[in-house]
Short mmCIF file of C-alpha atoms in Angstrom, two decimals:
data_model
loop_
_atom_site.label_atom_id
_atom_site.label_comp_id
_atom_site.label_asym_id
_atom_site.label_seq_id
_atom_site.Cartn_x
_atom_site.Cartn_y
_atom_site.Cartn_z
CA MET A 1 27.24 -3.00 -12.49
CA LYS A 2 27.84 -1.24 -9.20
CA PRO A 3 30.19 -2.88 -6.65
CA LYS A 4 28.78 -5.33 -4.15
CA HIS A 5 28.36 -4.21 -0.53
CA ASN A 6 30.89 -5.31 2.04
CA LYS A 7 29.66 -8.63 3.47
CA ALA A 8 30.70 -7.88 7.05
CA LYS A 9 28.96 -4.51 6.96
CA ARG A 10 25.84 -6.12 5.52
CA GLU A 11 25.64 -8.78 8.23
CA ASN A 12 26.08 -6.10 10.90
CA SER A 13 23.08 -4.21 9.51
CA LEU A 14 20.45 -6.89 9.70
CA ASP A 15 19.05 -6.09 13.16
CA ARG A 16 16.02 -3.82 12.96
CA GLY A 17 13.94 -2.06 15.56
CA VAL A 18 14.60 -1.14 19.19
CA SER A 19 12.41 -0.27 22.16
CA THR A 20 13.82 2.92 23.65
CA LEU A 21 15.83 6.02 22.81
CA GLU A 22 18.76 4.61 24.78
CA GLU A 23 18.71 1.43 22.69
CA ALA A 24 18.51 3.58 19.58
CA GLY A 25 21.70 5.38 20.62
CA ALA A 26 23.53 2.06 20.98
CA TRP A 27 22.11 0.91 17.63
CA PHE A 28 23.38 4.10 15.93
CA ALA A 29 26.84 3.57 17.39
CA ARG A 30 26.91 -0.08 16.27
CA GLN A 31 25.95 0.92 12.74
CA SER A 32 28.15 4.05 12.66
CA ILE A 33 25.02 5.99 11.66
CA GLU A 34 25.54 9.69 10.91
CA GLU A 35 22.07 10.85 9.81
CA ILE A 36 18.50 9.75 10.33
CA GLU A 37 15.45 10.15 8.11
CA CYS A 38 12.44 10.94 10.30
CA VAL A 39 9.48 10.01 8.12
CA VAL A 40 5.71 9.94 8.32
CA PRO A 41 3.45 8.43 5.62
CA ASP A 42 0.96 10.95 4.21
CA LEU A 43 -2.44 10.21 2.66
CA ALA A 44 -0.79 9.09 -0.59
CA GLY A 45 1.74 6.89 1.19
CA VAL A 46 4.53 9.35 0.36
CA ALA A 47 7.34 9.66 2.92
CA ARG A 48 7.28 13.17 4.41
CA GLY A 49 9.49 14.42 7.21
CA LYS A 50 12.98 15.67 8.02
CA ILE A 51 16.57 14.50 7.84
CA MET A 52 18.75 15.35 10.83
CA PRO A 53 22.11 14.45 12.38
CA VAL A 54 21.95 11.59 14.85
CA ARG A 55 23.29 13.83 17.63
CA LYS A 56 20.34 16.20 17.27
CA PHE A 57 17.84 13.31 17.06
CA LEU A 58 19.12 11.77 20.30
CA GLY A 59 18.71 15.14 22.00
CA THR A 60 15.17 15.82 20.72
CA PRO A 61 13.66 12.70 19.06
CA SER A 62 10.29 14.38 18.48
CA MET A 63 9.84 16.87 15.63
CA ASN A 64 7.25 19.34 14.42
CA LEU A 65 5.52 19.52 11.04
CA PRO A 66 2.41 21.45 9.96
CA LEU A 67 -0.86 19.53 10.07
CA ALA A 68 -1.23 20.48 6.42
CA VAL A 69 1.24 17.71 5.55
CA PHE A 70 -1.79 15.37 5.66
CA TYR A 71 -3.69 17.65 3.28
CA GLN A 72 -1.08 17.75 0.51
CA THR A 73 -2.17 16.31 -2.82
CA ILE A 74 -0.12 14.00 -5.01
CA THR A 75 0.69 17.02 -7.20
CA GLY A 76 2.16 18.89 -4.23
CA ASP A 77 -0.74 21.31 -3.93
CA PHE A 78 -3.13 21.94 -1.05
CA PRO A 79 -6.94 22.09 -1.17
CA GLU A 80 -8.75 25.28 -0.34
CA SER A 81 -8.73 25.68 3.45
CA GLU A 82 -12.19 27.26 3.61
CA GLY A 83 -14.42 25.03 5.69
CA ALA A 84 -11.51 22.88 6.89
CA VAL A 85 -10.66 22.31 10.55
CA ASN A 86 -9.21 25.39 12.24
CA ALA A 87 -5.80 23.76 12.68
CA VAL A 88 -5.40 23.48 8.92
CA GLN A 89 -6.57 27.02 8.29
CA SER A 90 -4.00 28.40 10.71
CA ASP A 91 -1.29 25.93 9.59
CA THR A 92 -0.86 24.64 13.14
CA ASP A 93 2.04 22.34 14.02
CA ILE A 94 1.69 18.70 15.03
CA PHE A 95 4.24 16.62 16.91
CA LEU A 96 5.80 13.50 15.43
CA THR A 97 7.06 10.79 17.77
CA PRO A 98 9.31 7.95 16.54
CA ASP A 99 8.10 4.36 16.61
CA PHE A 100 11.45 2.79 17.47
CA ALA A 101 10.23 -0.62 16.37
CA THR A 102 10.56 0.64 12.78
CA LEU A 103 14.17 1.81 13.10
CA ALA A 104 16.21 0.48 10.18
CA ALA A 105 19.13 1.29 7.93
CA VAL A 106 18.76 3.19 4.65
CA PRO A 107 20.95 0.87 2.60
CA TRP A 108 21.00 2.95 -0.58
CA ALA A 109 22.21 6.13 1.14
CA GLN A 110 25.71 7.45 0.34
CA ASP A 111 26.57 7.98 4.01
CA PRO A 112 25.55 5.69 6.93
CA THR A 113 21.90 6.64 7.39
CA ALA A 114 18.95 5.29 9.34
CA GLN A 115 15.18 5.75 9.03
CA VAL A 116 12.36 5.61 11.54
CA ILE A 117 8.62 5.97 10.99
CA HIS A 118 6.81 8.47 13.22
CA ASP A 119 3.32 8.78 14.65
CA ALA A 120 1.53 12.13 14.64
CA PHE A 121 -0.04 13.82 17.68
CA HIS A 122 -1.73 17.13 18.44
CA PRO A 123 -0.13 19.40 21.08
CA ASP A 124 -2.62 18.09 23.67
CA GLY A 125 -1.54 14.49 23.03
CA ARG A 126 -4.45 13.37 20.86
CA PRO A 127 -3.51 11.23 17.84
CA VAL A 128 -3.86 13.07 14.53
CA GLU A 129 -7.02 11.59 13.01
CA GLU A 130 -5.89 12.24 9.42
CA ALA A 131 -2.65 10.23 9.79
CA PRO A 132 -2.88 6.88 7.92
CA ARG A 133 -1.11 4.95 10.70
CA GLN A 134 -3.68 6.28 13.17
CA VAL A 135 -6.56 5.27 10.88
CA LEU A 136 -5.24 1.68 10.83
CA ARG A 137 -4.67 1.72 14.60
CA ARG A 138 -8.26 2.92 15.07
CA VAL A 139 -9.57 -0.13 13.21
CA LEU A 140 -7.24 -2.52 15.02
CA ALA A 141 -8.48 -1.18 18.37
CA LEU A 142 -12.00 -2.36 17.48
CA TYR A 143 -10.68 -5.85 16.83
CA ALA A 144 -8.69 -5.81 20.08
CA GLU A 145 -11.83 -4.99 22.07
CA ARG A 146 -13.25 -8.34 20.97
CA ASN A 147 -9.96 -10.23 21.42
CA TRP A 148 -9.64 -10.62 17.65
CA ASN A 149 -6.21 -10.34 16.03
CA PRO A 150 -6.15 -9.75 12.27
CA ILE A 151 -3.35 -11.25 10.20
CA VAL A 152 -2.58 -9.94 6.71
CA ALA A 153 -0.23 -10.76 3.83
CA PRO A 154 0.01 -8.22 1.00
CA GLU A 155 1.06 -8.97 -2.58
CA ILE A 156 2.37 -5.96 -4.53
CA GLU A 157 2.52 -5.79 -8.32
CA PHE A 158 4.63 -3.23 -10.16
CA TYR A 159 6.21 -2.55 -13.55
CA LEU A 160 9.81 -1.99 -14.50
CA VAL A 161 9.91 0.62 -17.25
CA ASP A 162 12.53 2.49 -19.23
CA ARG A 163 13.45 5.93 -17.87
CA ASN A 164 10.75 8.36 -18.91
CA THR A 165 11.65 12.01 -18.41
CA ASP A 166 8.91 13.43 -20.65
CA PRO A 167 5.41 12.58 -19.34
CA ASP A 168 3.92 13.19 -22.83
CA TYR A 169 5.55 9.99 -24.09
CA PRO A 170 4.13 6.49 -23.32
CA LEU A 171 6.11 4.15 -21.09
CA LYS A 172 8.28 1.42 -22.60
CA PRO A 173 9.69 -1.80 -21.09
CA PRO A 174 13.34 -1.55 -20.05
CA VAL A 175 16.31 -3.30 -21.61
CA GLY A 176 17.49 -6.32 -19.62
CA ARG A 177 20.87 -8.04 -19.44
CA SER A 178 20.35 -9.55 -22.90
CA GLY A 179 20.37 -6.04 -24.35
CA ARG A 180 16.76 -6.37 -25.51
CA PRO A 181 13.44 -5.33 -23.95
CA GLU A 182 10.60 -7.77 -23.42
CA THR A 183 8.31 -7.89 -26.43
CA GLY A 184 5.75 -10.44 -25.27
CA ARG A 185 4.12 -11.34 -21.98
CA GLN A 186 6.23 -13.70 -19.89
CA GLY A 187 4.00 -14.59 -16.94
CA TYR A 188 5.83 -16.70 -14.31
CA SER A 189 8.96 -16.86 -16.50
CA ILE A 190 12.18 -17.37 -14.54
CA SER A 191 14.36 -16.24 -17.43
CA ALA A 192 12.37 -13.00 -17.73
CA VAL A 193 13.06 -12.26 -14.07
CA ASN A 194 16.72 -13.16 -14.59
CA GLU A 195 16.93 -10.37 -17.16
CA PHE A 196 17.09 -8.03 -14.15
CA ASP A 197 19.12 -10.21 -11.77
CA ALA A 198 21.47 -7.41 -10.75
CA LEU A 199 18.56 -5.14 -9.83
CA PHE A 200 16.79 -7.83 -7.83
CA GLU A 201 19.99 -8.83 -6.03
CA ASP A 202 20.24 -5.26 -4.78
CA MET A 203 16.53 -5.23 -3.92
CA TYR A 204 16.88 -8.40 -1.83
CA GLU A 205 20.01 -7.09 -0.11
CA TYR A 206 18.36 -3.75 0.67
CA SER A 207 15.29 -5.58 1.99
CA GLU A 208 17.34 -7.84 4.27
CA ARG A 209 19.22 -4.88 5.70
CA GLN A 210 15.88 -3.25 6.59
CA GLY A 211 14.33 -6.42 8.01
CA LEU A 212 11.75 -6.66 5.21
CA GLU A 213 10.61 -10.25 4.76
CA ILE A 214 10.01 -11.09 1.10
CA ASP A 215 8.23 -14.41 0.62
CA THR A 216 8.37 -14.74 -3.18
CA LEU A 217 9.19 -12.78 -6.34
CA ILE A 218 7.47 -13.68 -9.61
CA HIS A 219 7.02 -12.27 -13.09
CA GLU A 220 3.41 -11.26 -13.56
CA SER A 221 1.43 -11.35 -16.81
CA GLY A 222 2.34 -7.87 -18.09
CA VAL A 223 5.52 -6.98 -19.98
CA ALA A 224 8.23 -6.47 -17.29
CA GLN A 225 5.53 -6.64 -14.60
CA MET A 226 6.65 -8.18 -11.31
CA GLU A 227 5.03 -9.18 -8.03
CA ILE A 228 6.48 -9.24 -4.52
CA ASN A 229 4.72 -11.29 -1.84
CA LEU A 230 5.37 -10.44 1.80
CA ARG A 231 5.09 -12.89 4.66
CA HIS A 232 1.95 -12.70 6.78
CA GLY A 233 1.90 -10.82 10.05
CA HIS A 234 0.45 -7.98 12.12
CA PRO A 235 -1.40 -5.43 9.93
CA LEU A 236 0.54 -2.36 11.11
CA GLU A 237 3.88 -4.12 10.69
CA LEU A 238 2.93 -5.28 7.20
CA ALA A 239 1.69 -1.82 6.20
CA ASP A 240 5.05 -0.44 7.36
CA GLN A 241 6.80 -3.09 5.27
CA VAL A 242 4.82 -2.24 2.13
CA PHE A 243 5.55 1.45 2.69
CA MET A 244 9.27 0.73 3.01
CA MET A 245 9.28 -1.88 0.24
CA LYS A 246 7.95 0.59 -2.31
CA ARG A 247 10.79 2.97 -1.49
CA THR A 248 13.27 0.09 -1.69
CA ILE A 249 12.13 -1.14 -5.10
CA ARG A 250 12.17 2.38 -6.57
CA GLU A 251 15.65 3.09 -5.21
CA ALA A 252 17.08 -0.24 -6.43
CA ALA A 253 15.61 0.36 -9.88
CA LEU A 254 16.98 3.92 -10.09
CA GLU A 255 20.48 2.64 -9.35
CA HIS A 256 20.15 0.55 -12.51
CA GLU A 257 18.75 3.48 -14.53
CA ILE A 258 15.27 1.94 -14.60
CA TYR A 259 12.00 3.18 -13.16
CA ALA A 260 9.80 1.01 -10.96
CA THR A 261 6.18 2.20 -11.01
CA PHE A 262 3.22 1.33 -8.83
CA MET A 263 0.73 3.12 -11.05
CA ALA A 264 -2.42 1.04 -11.31
CA LYS A 265 -2.48 1.19 -15.12
CA PRO A 266 0.82 2.54 -16.49
CA MET A 267 0.45 1.15 -20.03
CA ALA A 268 -2.80 1.01 -21.98
CA SER A 269 -2.12 -2.34 -23.64
CA GLU A 270 -0.91 -4.11 -20.49
CA PRO A 271 -2.72 -5.42 -17.38
CA GLY A 272 -3.03 -3.20 -14.33
CA SER A 273 -1.13 -3.67 -11.08
CA ALA A 274 -2.85 -4.75 -7.87
CA MET A 275 -2.10 -4.98 -4.18
CA HIS A 276 -3.92 -8.15 -3.13
CA ILE A 277 -4.48 -8.45 0.63
CA HIS A 278 -4.83 -11.87 2.30
CA GLN A 279 -6.66 -11.69 5.62
CA SER A 280 -7.47 -13.98 8.52
CA ILE A 281 -8.49 -13.47 12.17
CA VAL A 282 -7.01 -15.37 15.10
CA ASP A 283 -7.77 -15.36 18.82
CA ARG A 284 -5.32 -14.65 21.61
CA LYS A 285 -4.00 -18.21 21.39
CA GLY A 286 -3.43 -17.95 17.65
CA ARG A 287 -6.37 -20.12 16.62
CA ASN A 288 -7.96 -19.21 13.31
CA LEU A 289 -11.49 -17.90 13.97
CA PHE A 290 -12.50 -18.68 10.38
CA SER A 291 -12.42 -22.43 11.22
CA ASP A 292 -14.20 -24.35 13.98
CA GLU A 293 -12.85 -27.33 15.91
CA ASP A 294 -13.94 -29.66 13.11
CA GLY A 295 -12.18 -27.58 10.48
CA GLN A 296 -15.42 -26.20 9.03
CA GLU A 297 -16.11 -22.60 8.08
CA THR A 298 -17.49 -20.44 10.89
CA GLU A 299 -20.19 -17.80 10.97
CA LEU A 300 -17.47 -15.22 11.60
CA PHE A 301 -15.84 -16.25 8.32
CA HIS A 302 -19.11 -15.88 6.45
CA GLY A 303 -19.76 -12.54 8.15
CA PHE A 304 -16.27 -11.33 7.20
CA ILE A 305 -16.94 -12.18 3.54
CA GLY A 306 -20.42 -10.67 3.69
CA GLY A 307 -19.08 -7.41 5.11
CA GLN A 308 -16.50 -7.06 2.37
CA GLN A 309 -19.13 -7.82 -0.25
CA LYS A 310 -21.54 -5.22 1.12
CA TYR A 311 -19.07 -2.40 1.75
CA LEU A 312 -16.58 -2.88 -1.10
CA PRO A 313 -18.16 -0.15 -3.27
CA ALA A 314 -17.98 2.29 -0.35
CA ILE A 315 -14.20 1.84 0.16
CA MET A 316 -13.24 2.04 -3.51
CA ALA A 317 -12.03 5.61 -3.00
CA ILE A 318 -9.27 4.11 -0.83
CA LEU A 319 -8.64 0.92 -2.81
CA ALA A 320 -8.55 2.86 -6.11
CA PRO A 321 -7.39 6.33 -5.02
CA TYR A 322 -6.58 8.05 -8.35
CA VAL A 323 -8.20 8.69 -11.71
CA ASN A 324 -5.72 6.26 -13.25
CA SER A 325 -6.81 3.52 -10.81
CA TYR A 326 -10.15 3.20 -12.59
CA ARG A 327 -8.47 2.36 -15.89
CA ARG A 328 -7.64 -0.95 -14.21
CA ILE A 329 -11.25 -1.44 -13.05
CA ALA A 330 -12.65 -2.19 -16.50
CA ARG A 331 -14.34 -5.17 -18.10
CA ASP A 332 -11.96 -7.57 -19.88
CA SER A 333 -9.01 -5.88 -18.17
CA GLY A 334 -7.94 -9.02 -16.30
CA ALA A 335 -8.75 -7.38 -12.96
CA PRO A 336 -11.77 -8.44 -10.88
CA VAL A 337 -14.51 -5.84 -11.21
CA ASN A 338 -17.13 -7.36 -8.93
CA THR A 339 -18.10 -7.99 -5.31
CA GLN A 340 -18.47 -11.75 -5.78
CA TRP A 341 -16.54 -14.40 -3.88
CA GLY A 342 -15.45 -17.92 -4.71
CA TYR A 343 -13.09 -20.75 -3.83
CA ASP A 344 -9.81 -20.33 -5.72
CA ASN A 345 -11.61 -18.24 -8.34
CA ARG A 346 -9.46 -15.35 -9.54
CA THR A 347 -12.29 -13.76 -11.51
CA CYS A 348 -13.93 -12.86 -8.17
CA GLY A 349 -13.07 -9.72 -6.24
CA LEU A 350 -12.92 -11.89 -3.10
CA ARG A 351 -11.07 -15.22 -3.34
CA VAL A 352 -10.70 -18.00 -0.78
CA PRO A 353 -7.32 -19.58 -1.57
CA PRO A 354 -6.77 -23.34 -1.12
CA SER A 355 -5.58 -24.04 2.42
CA ASP A 356 -5.99 -26.25 5.45
CA PRO A 357 -8.42 -25.05 8.17
CA ALA A 358 -5.64 -23.51 10.26
CA ASN A 359 -4.70 -21.20 7.38
CA ARG A 360 -8.18 -20.38 6.06
CA ARG A 361 -8.19 -16.80 4.78
CA LEU A 362 -9.82 -14.36 2.38
CA GLU A 363 -7.93 -12.60 -0.39
CA ASN A 364 -9.25 -9.19 -1.43
CA ARG A 365 -8.14 -8.74 -5.04
CA ILE A 366 -9.62 -5.27 -5.62
CA PRO A 367 -6.97 -2.84 -4.26
CA SER A 368 -4.60 -1.38 -6.83
CA SER A 369 -0.88 -1.09 -6.20
CA ASP A 370 -1.12 2.71 -5.98
CA ALA A 371 -3.21 2.49 -2.79
CA ASN A 372 -1.80 3.66 0.53
CA PRO A 373 -1.09 0.35 2.35
CA TYR A 374 -2.16 1.66 5.77
CA LEU A 375 -5.49 2.90 4.45
CA ALA A 376 -6.14 -0.10 2.18
CA ILE A 377 -5.54 -2.58 5.00
CA ALA A 378 -7.62 -0.46 7.39
CA ALA A 379 -10.48 -0.26 4.89
CA VAL A 380 -10.72 -3.97 4.08
CA LEU A 381 -10.44 -4.93 7.76
CA ALA A 382 -13.13 -2.36 8.61
CA THR A 383 -15.55 -3.93 6.13
CA GLY A 384 -14.82 -7.41 7.44
CA TYR A 385 -15.36 -6.19 10.99
CA LEU A 386 -18.72 -4.68 10.08
CA GLY A 387 -19.78 -7.93 8.47
CA MET A 388 -18.91 -9.93 11.58
CA VAL A 389 -20.58 -7.61 14.09
CA GLU A 390 -23.64 -7.15 11.86
CA GLY A 391 -23.92 -10.91 11.33
CA LEU A 392 -24.02 -10.55 7.54
CA LYS A 393 -24.36 -13.51 5.18
CA PRO A 394 -22.44 -13.71 1.93
CA SER A 395 -23.99 -14.59 -1.40
CA ALA A 396 -23.43 -18.04 -2.87
CA PRO A 397 -19.84 -18.64 -4.01
CA VAL A 398 -19.24 -18.26 -7.74
CA GLU A 399 -17.69 -21.25 -9.49
CA THR A 400 -17.52 -19.84 -13.04
CA ASP A 401 -16.45 -16.51 -14.57
CA ALA A 402 -17.65 -13.82 -12.14
CA GLY A 403 -16.99 -11.12 -14.72
CA VAL A 404 -19.92 -12.04 -16.96
CA GLU A 405 -22.27 -9.90 -14.87
CA GLY A 406 -20.26 -6.78 -15.71
CA VAL A 407 -18.65 -4.14 -13.53
CA GLN A 408 -20.22 -4.02 -10.05
CA LEU A 409 -17.90 -1.38 -8.61
CA PRO A 410 -17.77 2.41 -9.02
CA ARG A 411 -16.18 3.44 -12.31
CA SER A 412 -14.81 6.83 -11.28
CA LEU A 413 -13.16 8.56 -8.37
CA SER A 414 -16.07 11.00 -8.06
CA GLU A 415 -18.60 8.18 -7.76
CA SER A 416 -16.39 6.39 -5.22
CA LEU A 417 -15.99 9.48 -3.06
CA ALA A 418 -19.75 10.03 -2.97
CA LEU A 419 -20.29 6.45 -1.73
CA PHE A 420 -17.42 6.79 0.73
CA LYS A 421 -18.79 9.91 2.43
CA ALA A 422 -22.35 8.57 2.52
CA CYS A 423 -21.50 5.27 4.28
CA GLN A 424 -22.15 6.13 7.92
CA PRO A 425 -20.80 2.86 9.43
CA LEU A 426 -17.47 3.50 7.72
CA VAL A 427 -17.46 7.15 8.78
CA GLU A 428 -17.82 6.03 12.40
CA ILE A 429 -15.06 3.41 12.15
CA LEU A 430 -12.48 5.39 10.14
CA GLY A 431 -13.36 8.73 11.72
CA PRO A 432 -15.24 11.75 10.35
CA THR A 433 -12.14 13.99 10.41
CA PHE A 434 -10.19 11.52 8.28
CA ILE A 435 -13.11 11.04 5.89
CA ALA A 436 -13.44 14.80 5.39
CA ALA A 437 -9.68 15.26 4.88
CA TYR A 438 -9.42 12.39 2.43
CA ASP A 439 -12.38 13.64 0.42
CA ARG A 440 -10.97 17.17 0.32
CA VAL A 441 -7.58 15.98 -0.97
CA LYS A 442 -9.06 13.63 -3.58
CA GLN A 443 -11.49 16.23 -4.87
CA ALA A 444 -8.56 18.64 -5.32
CA GLU A 445 -6.59 15.98 -7.22
CA TYR A 446 -9.57 15.31 -9.46
CA GLU A 447 -9.92 19.01 -10.28
CA THR A 448 -6.24 19.11 -11.24
CA PHE A 449 -6.73 16.14 -13.57
CA MET A 450 -9.72 17.78 -15.21
CA ARG A 451 -7.51 20.68 -16.26
CA THR A 452 -5.40 18.31 -18.39
CA ILE A 453 -6.35 17.53 -22.01
CA SER A 454 -5.56 13.94 -22.98
CA PRO A 455 -4.24 12.60 -26.32
CA TRP A 456 -7.57 10.73 -26.76
CA GLU A 457 -9.44 14.02 -26.77
CA ARG A 458 -7.09 15.56 -29.33
CA GLU A 459 -7.22 12.45 -31.52
CA PHE A 460 -10.97 11.90 -31.65
CA LEU A 461 -12.55 15.26 -30.80
CA LEU A 462 -10.26 17.82 -32.37
CA LEU A 463 -11.57 17.53 -35.94
CA ASN A 464 -14.67 15.38 -35.53
CA VAL A 465 -17.05 17.23 -33.23
#
């Protein structure tokens, strides 16, 4: 087991976020920071950017990157530029400006290092429409115009797996402190979590030093499948936390020679991994707009549900962004595959958890854990917004198994992208430039997948057709 961090150093690292460049300089000095990771989340939620000495950052906190960084696929390739916006064709630079509120330590780094998330702008000052943080801000601006403040709380599922350096071999559960891997499903087991105590101790310490607020950690139903719940808060702040939390979990696992994966369906015989998103709307005084003065459900609450019901199929390309994501969206998979809603009914895609009126909320159970948190939160809030402004009514709540009616969502990335592009209300809210960029990247990823021959094809087609 690796040595524990110095307690005094740890306590000195807990403050996170500043307001100005001058405050950042003082923060660096307090932390004895030598380098800073200047990062921007791309369409996949991957951290792109540059690492630079603190001295250089304090002199020029903004940095340049090509706009094409938002057109890079998960395989590292770029779509054909023909027909794209001129700035992509000419590989034009964009300018990245730090959001100092996100300044935090990088606790797993060998040398004292900090990180800060950046926002992307064109040379003329316009926000880059393809940037995921901008897409979420665009949706939040619509809520702000009506004095509505969304509150979200994400839940992230992931698997711990044995190191897998050859992608041709299936994943296996890792060996815990007992010296044995899990062989059966241990949902909610404390002892199964304790098998990886050393890893989770590091994960909690790394999270604290970055100001990430973990609410709970549980063992999910899959073999070595875990779930992290984050405390509720502002959507942009929570998207930042999910983005940083994924990095944190992966790094903590690697230090223990284990992989942590957020693939939606990493193992054929095990349940998929989701990113459930709890949502509520409050007014400027913090009062929940889903409940009236008598504690009853409001029309806004019903409209919010109705909007998510109506537009869920159209945002599946964001909630299930890869070919693998649709292996989770299958009948009898344990995942909700419908647009139904119900009270405390986990077979529904939309669940109203038990709560008092002040905490009334809607849980969207459709997103998979591989989704970009900025885009997933933006998409579900956009559908709820449309439902409220359009005055939509939800269907009757389902009290029994909502899965008996079969799969009500798109079954492939191609089908999802077609619905996504064709939904004009969503195009207007999320932005036509973003929609076009996202479609272009996902189509390129799909074409890459189609060039790969799977074991299933060799097993059943090779000698039989």
